[in-house]
């Protein structure tokens, strides 16, 4: 059984999309998703 490869990702396109979304969020035209993470103390 061969492993199937996912299509190649365009890193530059993803970065450009993120920067556009950030610019729109700063102008109030778009709301970005936010996640909260609980901090765990390492033992």
mmCIF file of C-alpha atoms in Angstrom:
data_model
loop_
_atom_site.group_PDB
_atom_site.id
_atom_site.type_symbol
_atom_site.label_atom_id
_atom_site.label_comp_id
_atom_site.label_asym_id
_atom_site.label_seq_id
_atom_site.Cartn_x
_atom_site.Cartn_y
_atom_site.Cartn_z
ATOM 1 C CA UNK A 1 0.000 0.000 0.000
ATOM 2 C CA UNK A 2 1.491 3.326 -1.091
ATOM 3 C CA UNK A 3 1.168 6.431 1.013
ATOM 4 C CA UNK A 4 -0.637 9.197 -0.828
ATOM 5 C CA UNK A 5 0.957 12.604 -0.882
ATOM 6 C CA UNK A 6 -1.038 15.685 -0.196
ATOM 7 C CA UNK A 7 -0.784 18.457 -2.779
ATOM 8 C CA UNK A 8 2.176 20.762 -2.340
ATOM 9 C CA UNK A 9 1.527 23.814 -0.228
ATOM 10 C CA UNK A 10 2.464 27.299 -1.279
ATOM 11 C CA UNK A 11 4.114 28.830 1.754
ATOM 12 C CA UNK A 12 4.297 32.290 0.190
ATOM 13 C CA UNK A 13 0.575 32.243 -0.667
ATOM 14 C CA UNK A 14 -0.313 31.186 2.878
ATOM 15 C CA UNK A 15 1.840 33.949 4.374
ATOM 16 C CA UNK A 16 0.328 36.521 2.029
ATOM 17 C CA UNK A 17 -3.193 35.386 2.957
ATOM 18 C CA UNK A 18 -2.355 35.682 6.657
ATOM 19 C CA UNK A 19 -0.910 39.159 6.276
ATOM 20 C CA UNK A 20 -3.983 40.283 4.318
ATOM 21 C CA UNK A 21 -6.255 38.893 7.040
ATOM 22 C CA UNK A 22 -4.204 40.661 9.713
ATOM 23 C CA UNK A 23 -4.432 43.979 7.862
ATOM 24 C CA UNK A 24 -8.212 43.589 7.501
ATOM 25 C CA UNK A 25 -8.555 42.730 11.196
ATOM 26 C CA UNK A 26 -6.639 45.844 12.181
ATOM 27 C CA UNK A 27 -9.012 47.940 10.041
ATOM 28 C CA UNK A 28 -12.004 46.266 11.718
ATOM 29 C CA UNK A 29 -13.172 44.577 8.528
ATOM 30 C CA UNK A 30 -12.496 41.037 9.680
ATOM 31 C CA UNK A 31 -12.411 39.150 12.951
ATOM 32 C CA UNK A 32 -9.621 36.655 13.441
ATOM 33 C CA UNK A 33 -10.096 33.479 15.422
ATOM 34 C CA UNK A 34 -8.548 33.467 18.870
ATOM 35 C CA UNK A 35 -7.811 30.465 21.026
ATOM 36 C CA UNK A 36 -7.133 30.368 24.731
ATOM 37 C CA UNK A 37 -4.747 27.827 26.169
ATOM 38 C CA UNK A 38 -4.571 26.740 29.771
ATOM 39 C CA UNK A 39 -1.052 26.862 31.128
ATOM 40 C CA UNK A 40 0.215 23.711 32.730
ATOM 41 C CA UNK A 41 3.081 23.752 35.167
ATOM 42 C CA UNK A 42 5.891 21.404 34.186
ATOM 43 C CA UNK A 43 6.941 19.030 36.913
#
